Amino acid sequence: GMPISKAVIPAAGLGTRFLPATKAMPKEMLPVVDKPAIQYVVEEAVNAGLHDVLMVTGRNKNALENHFDRATELEAVLASKGDQRRLEEVVRSTHLATMHYVRQRDPLGLGHAVLRAAMHVGDEPFAVLLGDDLIDDRDVLLERMIAVHESHASSVVALMEVEPSQTHLYGIATVEPTDESDVVRVTGLVEKPRPEDAPSNLAVIGRYVLQPDVFAILENTPAGSGGEIQLTDALNSMAESGLGGGVTGVVFTGRRYDTGDRLDYLKAIVQVAATRDDLGPDMVAWLKDFVANH
Ligand code: G1P
């Protein structure tokens, strides 16, 4: 198969769950400690060897482009102050990857957003990373998915066990085991099922390696759950038909942080801060004290 070099990051959502913070700022720029959430995702793609990043944006998303571009005035000020450490931090995001942007124009769903990438991606397999899910950089997921894509010649989704009460928030998979303990064959996918309809508690967690066949399927995928064109529905049809080698799942058991709603976002910040050498010890000591006295 063809080596994967392109990552697609849908970032066109309105961020309504974080209003008013996201009135004039994209939700992807919300900081997780001192870095915008979106930078963790781009770094994850680059760490997996994907240096070509296409962001699917929309109106009000200029801050995303600015964040991965130079900030010449700021750089000059930091340089003149001799603040080398901060200067390096500011310049880092501009050198991470080759960035491309396309606007989704109409918010018609994740499947529709991914279809905006068709021209840029062409006839190659590619990765999709959703910004609401952060994967701890000490754990391996995307590299493993790329390896499984290569050995199985199929599309690959990342799956994680969730509480049965949470299945209505995700794409949920029907699976069969394979010889490899962390790999399953996906025979079906359903977007945000009612609890009684969930075929399992294996949820898609926002990382995909897709065969380019997905674009033709998305073209003909009608609106589904929430009235939106769902990537899950297109993948379900590929799982059922075997198109592009069908769909394989990699079951992730590492650390994932959700930044999709306010409570999960707050938890993500606490968890990421606790892992940091510079902030973790003080943060955890304070947290223990806070909890004990709360
Ligand atoms: C999207 C996908 C869903 C997936 C989830 C992972 O939903 O549609 O299949 O399980 O991301 O975070 P969203 O959370 O954007 O509603």
GROMACS .gro file of C-alpha atoms and ligand atoms in nm:
model
  310
    1GLY     CA    1   0.000   0.000   0.000
    2MET     CA    2   0.083   0.366  -0.027
    3PRO     CA    3   0.251   0.524   0.276
    4ILE     CA    4   0.031   0.770   0.463
    5SER     CA    5   0.147   1.130   0.480
    6LYS     CA    6  -0.171   1.336   0.513
    7ALA     CA    7  -0.376   1.417   0.819
    8VAL     CA    8  -0.718   1.580   0.803
    9ILE     CA    9  -0.839   1.768   1.110
   10PRO     CA   10  -1.203   1.879   1.106
   11ALA     CA   11  -1.225   2.208   1.297
   12ALA     CA   12  -1.538   2.378   1.170
   13GLY     CA   13  -1.764   2.319   1.470
   14LEU     CA   14  -1.932   2.619   1.630
   15GLY     CA   15  -1.833   2.528   1.986
   16THR     CA   16  -2.176   2.610   2.121
   17ARG     CA   17  -2.112   2.410   2.439
   18PHE     CA   18  -1.847   2.664   2.540
   19LEU     CA   19  -2.034   2.988   2.476
   20PRO     CA   20  -1.965   3.267   2.548
   21ALA     CA   21  -1.593   3.169   2.543
   22THR     CA   22  -1.627   3.064   2.179
   23LYS     CA   23  -1.825   3.366   2.060
   24ALA     CA   24  -1.524   3.527   1.891
   25MET     CA   25  -1.267   3.247   1.926
   26PRO     CA   26  -1.262   2.894   1.782
   27LYS     CA   27  -1.315   2.623   2.043
   28GLU     CA   28  -1.001   2.450   1.912
   29MET     CA   29  -0.800   2.741   2.059
   30LEU     CA   30  -0.919   2.674   2.415
   31PRO     CA   31  -0.602   2.610   2.616
   32VAL     CA   32  -0.529   2.277   2.775
   33VAL     CA   33  -0.290   2.418   3.040
   34ASP     CA   34  -0.085   2.653   2.817
   35LYS     CA   35  -0.126   2.510   2.468
   36PRO     CA   36  -0.438   2.529   2.251
   37ALA     CA   37  -0.614   2.195   2.218
   38ILE     CA   38  -0.556   2.194   1.842
   39GLN     CA   39  -0.177   2.200   1.880
   40TYR     CA   40  -0.179   1.870   2.073
   41VAL     CA   41  -0.366   1.714   1.780
   42VAL     CA   42  -0.127   1.849   1.514
   43GLU     CA   43   0.168   1.731   1.726
   44GLU     CA   44   0.013   1.385   1.746
   45ALA     CA   45  -0.018   1.368   1.368
   46VAL     CA   46   0.341   1.483   1.321
   47ASN     CA   47   0.468   1.235   1.582
   48ALA     CA   48   0.306   0.960   1.374
   49GLY     CA   49   0.494   1.079   1.065
   50LEU     CA   50   0.214   1.280   0.905
   51HIS     CA   51   0.368   1.613   0.804
   52ASP     CA   52   0.092   1.730   0.569
   53VAL     CA   53  -0.203   1.862   0.768
   54LEU     CA   54  -0.530   1.981   0.619
   55MET     CA   55  -0.758   2.163   0.858
   56VAL     CA   56  -1.125   2.187   0.765
   57THR     CA   57  -1.230   2.521   0.910
   58GLY     CA   58  -1.513   2.769   0.874
   59ARG     CA   59  -1.600   3.128   0.945
   60ASN     CA   60  -1.448   3.274   1.265
   61LYS     CA   61  -1.154   3.034   1.254
   62ASN     CA   62  -0.875   3.272   1.156
   63ALA     CA   63  -0.703   3.227   1.492
   64LEU     CA   64  -0.626   2.867   1.390
   65GLU     CA   65  -0.433   2.978   1.083
   66ASN     CA   66  -0.257   3.249   1.282
   67HIS     CA   67  -0.150   3.002   1.550
   68PHE     CA   68   0.043   2.790   1.299
   69ASP     CA   69   0.193   3.095   1.126
   70ARG     CA   70   0.466   3.332   1.236
   71ALA     CA   71   0.392   3.605   1.490
   72THR     CA   72   0.674   3.836   1.382
   73GLU     CA   73   0.605   4.122   1.625
   74LEU     CA   74   0.581   3.890   1.923
   75GLU     CA   75   0.893   3.702   1.811
   76ALA     CA   76   1.086   4.032   1.784
   77VAL     CA   77   0.981   4.138   2.134
   78LEU     CA   78   1.075   3.802   2.288
   79ALA     CA   79   1.408   3.804   2.100
   80SER     CA   80   1.494   4.156   2.214
   81LYS     CA   81   1.419   4.054   2.573
   82GLY     CA   82   1.638   3.748   2.535
   83ASP     CA   83   1.344   3.525   2.635
   84GLN     CA   84   1.472   3.226   2.440
   85ARG     CA   85   1.245   2.972   2.605
   86ARG     CA   86   0.921   3.152   2.517
   87LEU     CA   87   1.052   3.239   2.172
   88GLU     CA   88   1.109   2.871   2.101
   89GLU     CA   89   0.756   2.789   2.222
   90VAL     CA   90   0.607   3.057   1.996
   91VAL     CA   91   0.805   2.950   1.689
   92ARG     CA   92   0.751   2.577   1.741
   93SER     CA   93   0.394   2.562   1.612
   94THR     CA   94   0.498   2.734   1.287
   95HIS     CA   95   0.745   2.458   1.200
   96LEU     CA   96   0.541   2.155   1.302
   97ALA     CA   97   0.384   2.062   0.971
   98THR     CA   98   0.291   2.188   0.627
   99MET     CA   99  -0.049   2.336   0.697
  100HIS     CA  100  -0.338   2.357   0.453
  101TYR     CA  101  -0.684   2.496   0.511
  102VAL     CA  102  -1.020   2.450   0.345
  103ARG     CA  103  -1.350   2.593   0.460
  104GLN     CA  104  -1.650   2.369   0.508
  105ARG     CA  105  -1.890   2.658   0.436
  106ASP     CA  106  -2.202   2.480   0.563
  107PRO     CA  107  -2.210   2.282   0.892
  108LEU     CA  108  -2.360   1.965   0.747
  109GLY     CA  109  -2.179   1.710   0.964
  110LEU     CA  110  -1.848   1.532   1.016
  111GLY     CA  111  -1.888   1.323   0.699
  112HIS     CA  112  -1.946   1.640   0.498
  113ALA     CA  113  -1.637   1.801   0.659
  114VAL     CA  114  -1.420   1.501   0.566
  115LEU     CA  115  -1.552   1.513   0.211
  116ARG     CA  116  -1.410   1.870   0.182
  117ALA     CA  117  -1.066   1.703   0.197
  118ALA     CA  118  -1.119   1.495  -0.118
  119MET     CA  119  -0.937   1.731  -0.358
  120HIS     CA  120  -0.637   1.767  -0.129
  121VAL     CA  121  -0.608   1.400  -0.034
  122GLY     CA  122  -0.666   1.253  -0.380
  123ASP     CA  123  -0.637   0.878  -0.424
  124GLU     CA  124  -0.433   0.802  -0.109
  125PRO     CA  125  -0.515   0.662   0.232
  126PHE     CA  126  -0.514   0.936   0.498
  127ALA     CA  127  -0.573   0.993   0.867
  128VAL     CA  128  -0.853   1.189   1.034
  129LEU     CA  129  -0.803   1.329   1.385
  130LEU     CA  130  -1.087   1.490   1.579
  131GLY     CA  131  -0.983   1.778   1.801
  132ASP     CA  132  -1.212   1.694   2.094
  133ASP     CA  133  -1.014   1.378   2.171
  134LEU     CA  134  -0.660   1.414   2.302
  135ILE     CA  135  -0.436   1.107   2.325
  136ASP     CA  136  -0.160   1.114   2.588
  137ASP     CA  137   0.171   1.137   2.402
  138ARG     CA  138   0.317   0.863   2.622
  139ASP     CA  139   0.069   0.618   2.468
  140VAL     CA  140   0.075   0.489   2.110
  141LEU     CA  141  -0.237   0.492   1.897
  142LEU     CA  142  -0.201   0.651   1.553
  143GLU     CA  143   0.125   0.470   1.468
  144ARG     CA  144  -0.042   0.144   1.562
  145MET     CA  145  -0.343   0.226   1.344
  146ILE     CA  146  -0.116   0.303   1.049
  147ALA     CA  147   0.065  -0.028   1.096
  148VAL     CA  148  -0.269  -0.212   1.110
  149HIS     CA  149  -0.385  -0.027   0.799
  150GLU     CA  150  -0.072  -0.149   0.621
  151SER     CA  151  -0.101  -0.511   0.733
  152HIS     CA  152  -0.480  -0.539   0.684
  153ALA     CA  153  -0.513  -0.314   0.376
  154SER     CA  154  -0.834  -0.169   0.520
  155SER     CA  155  -0.968   0.146   0.680
  156VAL     CA  156  -0.900   0.155   1.054
  157VAL     CA  157  -1.091   0.315   1.342
  158ALA     CA  158  -0.976   0.367   1.700
  159LEU     CA  159  -1.208   0.204   1.953
  160MET     CA  160  -1.226   0.233   2.328
  161GLU     CA  161  -1.450   0.069   2.584
  162VAL     CA  162  -1.693   0.315   2.740
  163GLU     CA  163  -1.960   0.285   3.010
  164PRO     CA  164  -2.288   0.157   2.857
  165SER     CA  165  -2.448   0.483   2.976
  166GLN     CA  166  -2.211   0.673   2.743
  167THR     CA  167  -2.268   0.484   2.417
  168HIS     CA  168  -2.527   0.740   2.296
  169LEU     CA  169  -2.244   0.995   2.263
  170TYR     CA  170  -2.035   0.798   2.012
  171GLY     CA  171  -2.017   0.589   1.700
  172ILE     CA  172  -2.049   0.231   1.832
  173ALA     CA  173  -1.900  -0.077   1.663
  174THR     CA  174  -2.009  -0.435   1.612
  175VAL     CA  175  -1.687  -0.640   1.611
  176GLU     CA  176  -1.533  -0.984   1.573
  177PRO     CA  177  -1.199  -1.082   1.731
  178THR     CA  178  -0.881  -1.139   1.529
  179ASP     CA  179  -0.554  -1.314   1.614
  180GLU     CA  180  -0.412  -0.988   1.750
  181SER     CA  181  -0.546  -0.895   2.093
  182ASP     CA  182  -0.578  -0.522   2.022
  183VAL     CA  183  -0.727  -0.564   1.673
  184VAL     CA  184  -1.090  -0.642   1.582
  185ARG     CA  185  -1.278  -0.679   1.258
  186VAL     CA  186  -1.557  -0.419   1.242
  187THR     CA  187  -1.873  -0.561   1.087
  188GLY     CA  188  -2.097  -0.262   1.157
  189LEU     CA  189  -2.103   0.090   1.300
  190VAL     CA  190  -2.394   0.296   1.429
  191GLU     CA  191  -2.384   0.665   1.520
  192LYS     CA  192  -2.505   0.760   1.868
  193PRO     CA  193  -2.743   0.467   1.927
  194ARG     CA  194  -3.002   0.465   2.203
  195PRO     CA  195  -2.873   0.256   2.498
  196GLU     CA  196  -3.102  -0.037   2.410
  197ASP     CA  197  -2.976  -0.034   2.049
  198ALA     CA  198  -2.601  -0.015   2.119
  199PRO     CA  199  -2.438  -0.326   1.967
  200SER     CA  200  -2.142  -0.309   2.211
  201ASN     CA  201  -1.964  -0.065   2.438
  202LEU     CA  202  -1.678  -0.012   2.191
  203ALA     CA  203  -1.682   0.355   2.092
  204VAL     CA  204  -1.503   0.528   1.805
  205ILE     CA  205  -1.268   0.780   1.968
  206GLY     CA  206  -1.188   1.029   1.696
  207ARG     CA  207  -0.893   0.869   1.517
  208TYR     CA  208  -0.936   0.716   1.171
  209VAL     CA  209  -0.710   0.586   0.893
  210LEU     CA  210  -0.925   0.585   0.582
  211GLN     CA  211  -0.905   0.443   0.236
  212PRO     CA  212  -0.980   0.708  -0.028
  213ASP     CA  213  -1.288   0.502  -0.128
  214VAL     CA  214  -1.461   0.678   0.161
  215PHE     CA  215  -1.505   0.992  -0.051
  216ALA     CA  216  -1.727   0.823  -0.309
  217ILE     CA  217  -1.934   0.674  -0.029
  218LEU     CA  218  -1.966   1.010   0.150
  219GLU     CA  219  -2.091   1.169  -0.173
  220ASN     CA  220  -2.392   0.939  -0.152
  221THR     CA  221  -2.442   0.928   0.224
  222PRO     CA  222  -2.771   1.092   0.326
  223ALA     CA  223  -2.808   1.292   0.648
  224GLY     CA  224  -2.830   1.059   0.948
  225SER     CA  225  -2.811   1.109   1.324
  226GLY     CA  226  -2.879   1.473   1.418
  227GLY     CA  227  -2.969   1.553   1.057
  228GLU     CA  228  -2.597   1.551   0.969
  229ILE     CA  229  -2.392   1.358   0.713
  230GLN     CA  230  -2.212   1.110   0.937
  231LEU     CA  231  -1.867   0.962   0.879
  232THR     CA  232  -1.988   0.667   1.087
  233ASP     CA  233  -2.260   0.590   0.831
  234ALA     CA  234  -2.009   0.590   0.544
  235LEU     CA  235  -1.779   0.359   0.741
  236ASN     CA  236  -2.071   0.131   0.823
  237SER     CA  237  -2.139   0.089   0.453
  238MET     CA  238  -1.768   0.015   0.392
  239ALA     CA  239  -1.771  -0.239   0.677
  240GLU     CA  240  -2.078  -0.410   0.533
  241SER     CA  241  -1.965  -0.410   0.169
  242GLY     CA  242  -1.595  -0.470   0.228
  243LEU     CA  243  -1.510  -0.174   0.006
  244GLY     CA  244  -1.149  -0.063   0.046
  245GLY     CA  245  -1.076  -0.379   0.243
  246GLY     CA  246  -1.353  -0.315   0.496
  247VAL     CA  247  -1.297  -0.167   0.840
  248THR     CA  248  -1.060  -0.281   1.115
  249GLY     CA  249  -1.060  -0.156   1.475
  250VAL     CA  250  -0.765  -0.091   1.702
  251VAL     CA  251  -0.875  -0.113   2.065
  252PHE     CA  252  -0.701   0.157   2.265
  253THR     CA  253  -0.643   0.110   2.638
  254GLY     CA  254  -0.421   0.412   2.698
  255ARG     CA  255  -0.497   0.759   2.826
  256ARG     CA  256  -0.750   0.968   2.634
  257TYR     CA  257  -0.872   1.310   2.737
  258ASP     CA  258  -1.202   1.443   2.611
  259THR     CA  259  -1.230   1.820   2.567
  260GLY     CA  260  -1.573   1.810   2.403
  261ASP     CA  261  -1.785   1.947   2.685
  262ARG     CA  262  -1.719   2.168   2.983
  263LEU     CA  263  -1.683   1.907   3.255
  264ASP     CA  264  -1.465   1.677   3.042
  265TYR     CA  265  -1.256   1.977   2.939
  266LEU     CA  266  -1.196   2.070   3.303
  267LYS     CA  267  -1.098   1.710   3.379
  268ALA     CA  268  -0.862   1.709   3.079
  269ILE     CA  269  -0.685   2.021   3.204
  270VAL     CA  270  -0.639   1.872   3.552
  271GLN     CA  271  -0.513   1.542   3.412
  272VAL     CA  272  -0.270   1.700   3.165
  273ALA     CA  273  -0.144   1.949   3.427
  274ALA     CA  274  -0.083   1.661   3.670
  275THR     CA  275   0.151   1.494   3.418
  276ARG     CA  276   0.363   1.805   3.369
  277ASP     CA  277   0.705   1.826   3.535
  278ASP     CA  278   0.677   2.201   3.585
  279LEU     CA  279   0.321   2.214   3.723
  280GLY     CA  280   0.225   1.859   3.823
  281PRO     CA  281   0.371   1.835   4.175
  282ASP     CA  282   0.227   2.169   4.291
  283MET     CA  283  -0.102   2.104   4.114
  284VAL     CA  284  -0.152   1.759   4.271
  285ALA     CA  285  -0.050   1.878   4.618
  286TRP     CA  286  -0.301   2.165   4.596
  287LEU     CA  287  -0.571   1.937   4.455
  288LYS     CA  288  -0.537   1.689   4.743
  289ASP     CA  289  -0.569   1.970   4.990
  290PHE     CA  290  -0.863   2.120   4.803
  291VAL     CA  291  -1.049   1.789   4.789
  292ALA     CA  292  -0.980   1.712   5.154
  293ASN     CA  293  -1.127   2.045   5.260
  294HIS     CA  294  -1.405   2.073   5.010
  295G1P     C1  295  -1.792   1.230   1.653
  295G1P     C2  296  -1.831   1.108   1.569
  295G1P     C3  297  -1.855   0.987   1.659
  295G1P     C4  298  -1.731   0.962   1.743
  295G1P     C5  299  -1.694   1.088   1.823
  295G1P     C6  300  -1.562   1.069   1.895
  295G1P     O1  301  -1.903   1.269   1.729
  295G1P     O2  302  -1.946   1.139   1.494
  295G1P     O3  303  -1.883   0.875   1.581
  295G1P     O4  304  -1.754   0.853   1.831
  295G1P     O5  305  -1.681   1.203   1.738
  295G1P     O6  306  -1.530   1.177   1.978
  295G1P     P1  307  -1.909   1.412   1.806
  295G1P     O7  308  -1.843   1.389   1.939
  295G1P     O8  309  -1.837   1.510   1.723
  295G1P     O9  310  -2.054   1.442   1.822
   0.00000   0.00000   0.00000
